[in-house]
PDB file of C-alpha atoms in Angstrom:
ATOM      1  CA  MET A 354      40.641 -20.783  81.812  1.00 39.00           C
ATOM      2  CA  ARG A 355      40.550 -23.629  82.485  1.00 42.00           C
ATOM      3  CA  GLN A 356      44.461 -25.074  82.715  1.00 39.00           C
ATOM      4  CA  GLY A 357      44.926 -22.550  85.205  1.00 39.00           C
ATOM      5  CA  ALA A 358      41.793 -22.142  87.103  1.00 43.00           C
ATOM      6  CA  ALA A 359      42.274 -26.062  87.549  1.00 46.00           C
ATOM      7  CA  PRO A 360      43.946 -26.306  91.157  1.00 58.00           C
ATOM      8  CA  GLY A 361      40.632 -24.366  91.991  1.00 73.00           C
ATOM      9  CA  GLY A 362      38.376 -26.219  90.152  1.00 96.00           C
ATOM     10  CA  PHE A 363      36.365 -24.777  86.766  1.00 98.00           C
ATOM     11  CA  VAL A 364      32.525 -24.976  86.468  1.00 98.00           C
ATOM     12  CA  SER A 365      30.569 -25.006  83.317  1.00 98.00           C
ATOM     13  CA  PHE A 366      27.370 -23.654  83.120  1.00 98.00           C
ATOM     14  CA  VAL A 367      25.908 -26.136  80.124  1.00 98.00           C
ATOM     15  CA  GLY A 368      22.153 -25.237  78.556  1.00 97.00           C
ATOM     16  CA  ALA A 369      21.542 -29.083  77.123  1.00 96.00           C
ATOM     17  CA  GLY A 370      18.698 -27.450  75.256  1.00 94.00           C
ATOM     18  CA  PRO A 371      15.029 -28.276  75.042  1.00 91.00           C
ATOM     19  CA  GLY A 372      14.695 -31.822  74.427  1.00 89.00           C
ATOM     20  CA  ASP A 373      16.356 -33.084  71.701  1.00 92.00           C
ATOM     21  CA  PRO A 374      19.974 -34.027  72.719  1.00 93.00           C
ATOM     22  CA  GLU A 375      20.635 -32.877  68.833  1.00 94.00           C
ATOM     23  CA  LEU A 376      20.560 -29.216  69.896  1.00 94.00           C
ATOM     24  CA  ILE A 377      23.262 -28.328  72.545  1.00 96.00           C
ATOM     25  CA  THR A 378      25.705 -26.814  71.333  1.00 97.00           C
ATOM     26  CA  LEU A 379      29.112 -27.915  69.871  1.00 98.00           C
ATOM     27  CA  LYS A 380      30.488 -26.432  72.791  1.00 98.00           C
ATOM     28  CA  GLY A 381      27.891 -27.773  75.387  1.00 98.00           C
ATOM     29  CA  LEU A 382      29.012 -31.176  74.354  1.00 98.00           C
ATOM     30  CA  ARG A 383      32.632 -30.872  74.686  1.00 98.00           C
ATOM     31  CA  ARG A 384      32.834 -29.798  77.818  1.00 98.00           C
ATOM     32  CA  LEU A 385      29.697 -32.358  78.897  1.00 98.00           C
ATOM     33  CA  ARG A 386      32.711 -34.774  77.654  1.00 98.00           C
ATOM     34  CA  GLU A 387      35.156 -32.965  79.267  1.00 97.00           C
ATOM     35  CA  ALA A 388      33.537 -33.339  82.582  1.00 98.00           C
ATOM     36  CA  ASP A 389      34.961 -34.640  85.660  1.00 98.00           C
ATOM     37  CA  VAL A 390      31.917 -34.517  87.875  1.00 98.00           C
ATOM     38  CA  VAL A 391      28.508 -33.653  85.980  1.00 98.00           C
ATOM     39  CA  LEU A 392      25.256 -32.497  87.878  1.00 98.00           C
ATOM     40  CA  HIS A 393      21.955 -32.628  85.835  1.00 97.00           C
ATOM     41  CA  ASP A 394      18.462 -31.608  85.809  1.00 93.00           C
ATOM     42  CA  ARG A 395      15.738 -33.388  85.708  1.00 88.00           C
ATOM     43  CA  LEU A 396      14.228 -32.260  81.895  1.00 84.00           C
ATOM     44  CA  LEU A 397      16.847 -33.096  79.908  1.00 87.00           C
ATOM     45  CA  PRO A 398      17.837 -35.579  77.047  1.00 87.00           C
ATOM     46  CA  ARG A 399      19.560 -38.751  78.403  1.00 88.00           C
ATOM     47  CA  GLU A 400      21.142 -39.785  75.585  1.00 94.00           C
ATOM     48  CA  LEU A 401      23.257 -36.302  76.258  1.00 96.00           C
ATOM     49  CA  LEU A 402      24.202 -38.662  79.754  1.00 96.00           C
ATOM     50  CA  ALA A 403      25.713 -41.173  77.404  1.00 96.00           C
ATOM     51  CA  GLU A 404      28.481 -38.659  76.150  1.00 97.00           C
ATOM     52  CA  VAL A 405      30.317 -38.136  79.856  1.00 97.00           C
ATOM     53  CA  ARG A 406      33.315 -40.188  79.531  1.00 96.00           C
ATOM     54  CA  PRO A 407      33.847 -43.167  81.489  1.00 96.00           C
ATOM     55  CA  GLY A 408      34.835 -42.473  85.446  1.00 96.00           C
ATOM     56  CA  ALA A 409      33.731 -39.353  85.423  1.00 97.00           C
ATOM     57  CA  GLU A 410      31.044 -39.322  88.362  1.00 97.00           C
ATOM     58  CA  VAL A 411      27.406 -38.231  87.059  1.00 97.00           C
ATOM     59  CA  ILE A 412      24.850 -36.839  89.895  1.00 96.00           C
ATOM     60  CA  ASP A 413      21.179 -35.989  89.620  1.00 95.00           C
ATOM     61  CA  VAL A 414      20.243 -32.815  91.255  1.00 94.00           C
ATOM     62  CA  GLY A 415      16.460 -32.689  89.859  1.00 86.00           C
ATOM     63  CA  LYS A 416      13.420 -30.970  91.079  1.00 71.00           C
ATOM     64  CA  ALA A 417      10.206 -32.259  90.350  1.00 64.00           C
ATOM     65  CA  PRO A 418       7.186 -30.710  91.351  1.00 57.00           C
ATOM     66  CA  GLY A 419       6.157 -33.251  95.148  1.00 54.00           C
ATOM     67  CA  ARG A 420       9.916 -34.652  94.632  1.00 55.00           C
ATOM     68  CA  CYS A 421      12.768 -32.224  95.435  1.00 56.00           C
ATOM     69  CA  ARG A 422      16.395 -34.438  95.856  1.00 68.00           C
ATOM     70  CA  LEU A 423      18.097 -31.750  97.013  1.00 83.00           C
ATOM     71  CA  GLY A 424      17.617 -28.237  98.005  1.00 90.00           C
ATOM     72  CA  GLN A 425      18.890 -25.165  96.008  1.00 92.00           C
ATOM     73  CA  GLY A 426      21.468 -24.564  98.889  1.00 94.00           C
ATOM     74  CA  ASP A 427      23.006 -28.122  98.804  1.00 95.00           C
ATOM     75  CA  ILE A 428      22.892 -28.336  95.249  1.00 96.00           C
ATOM     76  CA  ASN A 429      25.541 -24.894  95.478  1.00 97.00           C
ATOM     77  CA  ARG A 430      27.439 -26.441  97.840  1.00 97.00           C
ATOM     78  CA  LEU A 431      27.665 -29.604  95.858  1.00 97.00           C
ATOM     79  CA  ILE A 432      29.007 -27.312  92.775  1.00 98.00           C
ATOM     80  CA  VAL A 433      31.626 -25.539  94.745  1.00 98.00           C
ATOM     81  CA  GLU A 434      32.862 -28.728  96.647  1.00 97.00           C
ATOM     82  CA  ARG A 435      32.950 -30.884  93.626  1.00 97.00           C
ATOM     83  CA  ALA A 436      35.238 -28.120  92.167  1.00 98.00           C
ATOM     84  CA  ARG A 437      37.393 -27.962  94.871  1.00 97.00           C
ATOM     85  CA  THR A 438      38.256 -31.637  95.337  1.00 96.00           C
ATOM     86  CA  ARG A 439      37.712 -33.074  91.539  1.00 96.00           C
ATOM     87  CA  GLY A 440      38.572 -30.763  89.543  1.00 96.00           C
ATOM     88  CA  ARG A 441      36.101 -30.261  86.046  1.00 98.00           C
ATOM     89  CA  VAL A 442      32.375 -29.598  86.664  1.00 98.00           C
ATOM     90  CA  VAL A 443      29.831 -29.138  83.968  1.00 98.00           C
ATOM     91  CA  ARG A 444      26.206 -28.079  85.791  1.00 98.00           C
ATOM     92  CA  LEU A 445      23.810 -29.630  83.015  1.00 98.00           C
ATOM     93  CA  LYS A 446      20.532 -27.422  82.871  1.00 96.00           C
ATOM     94  CA  GLY A 447      17.574 -28.049  80.167  1.00 94.00           C
ATOM     95  CA  GLY A 448      16.883 -25.545  78.166  1.00 94.00           C
ATOM     96  CA  ASP A 449      19.468 -21.669  78.913  1.00 96.00           C
ATOM     97  CA  PRO A 450      20.553 -21.991  81.816  1.00 96.00           C
ATOM     98  CA  ALA A 451      20.068 -18.148  82.472  1.00 96.00           C
ATOM     99  CA  VAL A 452      16.346 -18.269  81.309  1.00 95.00           C
ATOM    100  CA  PHE A 453      14.060 -19.768  84.540  1.00 92.00           C
ATOM    101  CA  GLY A 454      16.947 -21.942  85.594  1.00 91.00           C
ATOM    102  CA  ARG A 455      18.013 -20.586  88.667  1.00 92.00           C
ATOM    103  CA  LEU A 456      21.123 -19.577  87.207  1.00 96.00           C
ATOM    104  CA  GLY A 457      21.752 -16.478  89.256  1.00 96.00           C
ATOM    105  CA  GLU A 458      22.081 -18.546  92.959  1.00 96.00           C
ATOM    106  CA  GLU A 459      24.540 -20.844  91.377  1.00 97.00           C
ATOM    107  CA  LEU A 460      26.692 -18.690  89.763  1.00 98.00           C
ATOM    108  CA  GLU A 461      26.798 -16.632  93.690  1.00 97.00           C
ATOM    109  CA  ALA A 462      27.728 -19.660  95.068  1.00 97.00           C
ATOM    110  CA  VAL A 463      30.706 -20.234  92.969  1.00 98.00           C
ATOM    111  CA  ARG A 464      32.349 -16.862  92.745  1.00 97.00           C
ATOM    112  CA  ALA A 465      31.626 -16.268  96.537  1.00 97.00           C
ATOM    113  CA  ALA A 466      34.076 -19.656  96.679  1.00 97.00           C
ATOM    114  CA  GLY A 467      36.259 -17.803  94.782  1.00 97.00           C
ATOM    115  CA  ILE A 468      35.724 -20.376  91.727  1.00 97.00           C
ATOM    116  CA  ALA A 469      36.300 -19.503  88.119  1.00 98.00           C
ATOM    117  CA  PHE A 470      33.832 -20.485  85.532  1.00 98.00           C
ATOM    118  CA  GLU A 471      31.798 -20.108  82.237  1.00 98.00           C
ATOM    119  CA  VAL A 472      27.938 -20.838  81.161  1.00 98.00           C
ATOM    120  CA  VAL A 473      27.446 -22.631  78.008  1.00 98.00           C
ATOM    121  CA  PRO A 474      23.694 -21.172  76.464  1.00 97.00           C
ATOM    122  CA  GLY A 475      21.531 -23.741  75.247  1.00 96.00           C
ATOM    123  CA  VAL A 476      18.213 -23.433  73.100  1.00 95.00           C
ATOM    124  CA  THR A 477      14.428 -21.967  75.309  1.00 95.00           C
ATOM    125  CA  ALA A 478      11.832 -24.057  75.529  1.00 92.00           C
ATOM    126  CA  ALA A 479      10.143 -20.548  73.963  1.00 94.00           C
ATOM    127  CA  THR A 480      12.137 -21.134  70.446  1.00 93.00           C
ATOM    128  CA  ALA A 481      11.676 -24.732  70.754  1.00 92.00           C
ATOM    129  CA  ALA A 482       8.195 -23.901  71.108  1.00 92.00           C
ATOM    130  CA  ALA A 483       7.649 -21.569  68.412  1.00 93.00           C
ATOM    131  CA  ALA A 484      10.127 -23.625  66.405  1.00 92.00           C
ATOM    132  CA  VAL A 485       7.629 -26.772  66.624  1.00 88.00           C
ATOM    133  CA  ALA A 486       4.818 -24.316  65.686  1.00 89.00           C
ATOM    134  CA  GLY A 487       6.238 -23.290  62.618  1.00 91.00           C
ATOM    135  CA  CYS A 488       5.805 -19.201  63.655  1.00 90.00           C
ATOM    136  CA  SER A 489       7.774 -16.563  64.539  1.00 92.00           C
ATOM    137  CA  LEU A 490       7.985 -15.160  67.905  1.00 94.00           C
ATOM    138  CA  THR A 491       9.120 -11.405  66.585  1.00 93.00           C
ATOM    139  CA  GLU A 492       6.113 -11.670  63.207  1.00 89.00           C
ATOM    140  CA  ARG A 493       7.054  -8.693  61.448  1.00 88.00           C
ATOM    141  CA  GLY A 494       4.624  -5.841  61.734  1.00 86.00           C
ATOM    142  CA  ARG A 495       2.555  -7.732  64.251  1.00 85.00           C
ATOM    143  CA  ALA A 496       5.643  -8.240  66.937  1.00 88.00           C
ATOM    144  CA  SER A 497       7.820  -6.434  67.549  1.00 90.00           C
ATOM    145  CA  LEU A 498       8.183  -7.509  71.847  1.00 94.00           C
ATOM    146  CA  VAL A 499       8.292 -11.129  72.553  1.00 95.00           C
ATOM    147  CA  VAL A 500       7.638 -11.463  76.979  1.00 96.00           C
ATOM    148  CA  LEU A 501       9.013 -14.374  78.976  1.00 96.00           C
ATOM    149  CA  ALA A 502       7.160 -14.760  81.811  1.00 95.00           C
ATOM    150  CA  THR A 503       6.699 -17.639  84.446  1.00 93.00           C
ATOM    151  CA  GLY A 504       2.986 -19.286  85.066  1.00 91.00           C
ATOM    152  CA  THR A 505       4.021 -20.421  88.335  1.00 84.00           C
ATOM    153  CA  ASP A 506       5.769 -18.998  91.386  1.00 76.00           C
ATOM    154  CA  GLN A 507       9.141 -21.290  93.247  1.00 69.00           C
ATOM    155  CA  THR A 508       5.701 -22.478  95.775  1.00 66.00           C
ATOM    156  CA  GLY A 509       3.581 -23.820  93.128  1.00 65.00           C
ATOM    157  CA  ALA A 510       0.895 -20.809  93.025  1.00 68.00           C
ATOM    158  CA  GLY A 511       0.623 -18.466  90.290  1.00 70.00           C
ATOM    159  CA  PRO A 512       3.150 -15.785  89.582  1.00 72.00           C
ATOM    160  CA  ALA A 513       1.112 -13.014  91.629  1.00 72.00           C
ATOM    161  CA  ALA A 514       4.456 -10.121  91.516  1.00 82.00           C
ATOM    162  CA  LEU A 515       3.321  -9.590  87.958  1.00 91.00           C
ATOM    163  CA  ASP A 516       2.260  -6.593  86.626  1.00 94.00           C
ATOM    164  CA  TRP A 517      -0.931  -8.542  84.382  1.00 95.00           C
ATOM    165  CA  ASP A 518      -2.334  -5.392  83.791  1.00 96.00           C
ATOM    166  CA  ALA A 519       0.877  -4.578  81.543  1.00 95.00           C
ATOM    167  CA  LEU A 520       0.616  -7.599  79.898  1.00 96.00           C
ATOM    168  CA  ALA A 521      -2.726  -7.360  78.901  1.00 96.00           C
ATOM    169  CA  ARG A 522      -2.177  -3.970  77.197  1.00 94.00           C
ATOM    170  CA  VAL A 523       1.780  -5.542  75.441  1.00 92.00           C
ATOM    171  CA  GLU A 524       1.210  -5.049  71.675  1.00 91.00           C
ATOM    172  CA  GLY A 525       3.460  -8.367  70.825  1.00 93.00           C
ATOM    173  CA  THR A 526       3.975 -11.921  72.160  1.00 95.00           C
ATOM    174  CA  LEU A 527       3.555 -13.341  75.441  1.00 96.00           C
ATOM    175  CA  VAL A 528       5.439 -16.520  76.560  1.00 96.00           C
ATOM    176  CA  PHE A 529       4.423 -17.938  79.688  1.00 96.00           C
ATOM    177  CA  TYR A 530       7.303 -21.521  81.079  1.00 94.00           C
ATOM    178  CA  MET A 531       5.668 -23.332  83.692  1.00 91.00           C
ATOM    179  CA  ALA A 532       2.224 -22.829  83.023  1.00 92.00           C
ATOM    180  CA  ALA A 533       0.259 -25.926  82.258  1.00 91.00           C
ATOM    181  CA  ARG A 534      -1.474 -25.851  85.609  1.00 90.00           C
ATOM    182  CA  LYS A 535      -2.715 -21.709  86.301  1.00 92.00           C
ATOM    183  CA  LEU A 536      -2.997 -22.185  82.313  1.00 95.00           C
ATOM    184  CA  ALA A 537      -7.414 -20.572  82.957  1.00 95.00           C
ATOM    185  CA  THR A 538      -6.228 -18.485  85.568  1.00 94.00           C
ATOM    186  CA  ILE A 539      -3.560 -16.800  83.262  1.00 95.00           C
ATOM    187  CA  THR A 540      -5.844 -16.653  79.899  1.00 96.00           C
ATOM    188  CA  THR A 541      -8.897 -15.161  82.661  1.00 96.00           C
ATOM    189  CA  THR A 542      -7.078 -12.745  83.395  1.00 95.00           C
ATOM    190  CA  LEU A 543      -6.076 -11.600  80.620  1.00 97.00           C
ATOM    191  CA  ALA A 544      -8.873 -11.302  78.652  1.00 97.00           C
ATOM    192  CA  ALA A 545     -11.024  -9.372  81.997  1.00 97.00           C
ATOM    193  CA  LEU A 546      -7.925  -7.242  81.845  1.00 97.00           C
ATOM    194  CA  GLY A 547      -8.668  -6.261  78.436  1.00 96.00           C
ATOM    195  CA  ARG A 548      -6.576  -9.080  75.871  1.00 96.00           C
ATOM    196  CA  ASP A 549      -8.527  -9.548  72.736  1.00 96.00           C
ATOM    197  CA  PRO A 550     -10.051 -13.366  73.689  1.00 97.00           C
ATOM    198  CA  ARG A 551      -9.703 -14.123  70.224  1.00 97.00           C
ATOM    199  CA  GLU A 552      -6.325 -13.472  69.930  1.00 95.00           C
ATOM    200  CA  PRO A 553      -4.446 -16.690  68.352  1.00 95.00           C
ATOM    201  CA  ALA A 554      -3.293 -19.003  71.684  1.00 96.00           C
ATOM    202  CA  ILE A 555      -1.062 -22.471  71.715  1.00 96.00           C
ATOM    203  CA  VAL A 556       0.225 -24.754  74.174  1.00 96.00           C
ATOM    204  CA  ILE A 557       3.447 -26.835  73.262  1.00 95.00           C
ATOM    205  CA  GLU A 558       3.357 -29.699  75.975  1.00 94.00           C
ATOM    206  CA  ARG A 559       7.126 -31.476  76.162  1.00 91.00           C
ATOM    207  CA  ALA A 560       8.653 -29.372  73.084  1.00 88.00           C
ATOM    208  CA  GLY A 561      11.534 -30.387  71.276  1.00 83.00           C
ATOM    209  CA  THR A 562      11.056 -34.229  72.842  1.00 85.00           C
ATOM    210  CA  PRO A 563       9.636 -37.028  70.745  1.00 83.00           C
ATOM    211  CA  ASN A 564       6.537 -36.668  72.071  1.00 87.00           C
ATOM    212  CA  GLN A 565       5.732 -33.211  71.728  1.00 91.00           C
ATOM    213  CA  ARG A 566       2.370 -32.028  71.230  1.00 94.00           C
ATOM    214  CA  VAL A 567       0.788 -28.581  70.180  1.00 95.00           C
ATOM    215  CA  VAL A 568      -3.038 -27.338  70.537  1.00 96.00           C
ATOM    216  CA  ALA A 569      -4.465 -24.313  69.234  1.00 96.00           C
ATOM    217  CA  ALA A 570      -6.993 -22.421  69.825  1.00 97.00           C
ATOM    218  CA  ASP A 571      -7.663 -18.357  70.812  1.00 98.00           C
ATOM    219  CA  LEU A 572      -7.135 -17.331  74.062  1.00 98.00           C
ATOM    220  CA  GLY A 573     -10.589 -17.109  75.379  1.00 97.00           C
ATOM    221  CA  SER A 574     -10.758 -20.708  75.136  1.00 98.00           C
ATOM    222  CA  ILE A 575      -7.517 -22.399  74.943  1.00 98.00           C
ATOM    223  CA  ALA A 576      -7.572 -23.827  78.348  1.00 97.00           C
ATOM    224  CA  GLU A 577     -10.856 -25.520  77.911  1.00 97.00           C
ATOM    225  CA  VAL A 578      -9.259 -27.035  74.395  1.00 97.00           C
ATOM    226  CA  ALA A 579      -5.538 -28.249  76.416  1.00 97.00           C
ATOM    227  CA  GLY A 580      -7.653 -29.124  79.298  1.00 96.00           C
ATOM    228  CA  ARG A 581     -10.160 -31.903  76.771  1.00 96.00           C
ATOM    229  CA  ALA A 582      -6.423 -32.644  75.332  1.00 96.00           C
ATOM    230  CA  VAL A 583      -5.276 -33.869  79.134  1.00 96.00           C
ATOM    231  CA  VAL A 584      -2.573 -31.163  78.063  1.00 94.00           C
ATOM    232  CA  GLU A 585       0.354 -32.268  81.063  1.00 90.00           C
ATOM    233  CA  SER A 586       3.467 -30.567  81.910  1.00 84.00           C
ATOM    234  CA  PRO A 587       6.354 -29.842  81.037  1.00 81.00           C
TER     235      PRO A 587
END
């Protein structure tokens, strides 16, 4: 596919994993080393950028609260333009591209431009956090369902669109991404709607990095305990 797509470029959406540079896949690392252009997010292992070959262009398109180098539309256009003019583009995303990574919008842009692409999965924060905590997201006899939800919407506010009643009733594991700032709201809402405040809860800060921390309590007190520990994003 890459050889046949050379005149129009080729885009690889690659998951960099949660923070440990050794958790990228072999295929993702190979694509990174082959790339003519790498457009990367903020939350990824910086060691991986050392794998980019000499002469390749590296562009930081990362977003952060209160800081946005480029809007999503600008990033979409940049991916398309570099694929057309430079050839092999890697869009390097933290975690897994398909989990809260705005992959759909970027795929739509390259599809509309007629550019060939692939998606190379990565280790997402949910599984990395479970590994850090030494627990299973699908514990036999206790959790046959896992829900991945966002704790913050695209405006930075709490996700009002979530079905909180359904989440409170789920007999399984709830995993909230980007939840540090809204932790008290999330936990009090779940408890108010009937979820057991004595249920075990864990907050993982910087999962998969050398600075990772685990804070454990029950649902009713985890926000207070995390606050005393000054847990921050990510």
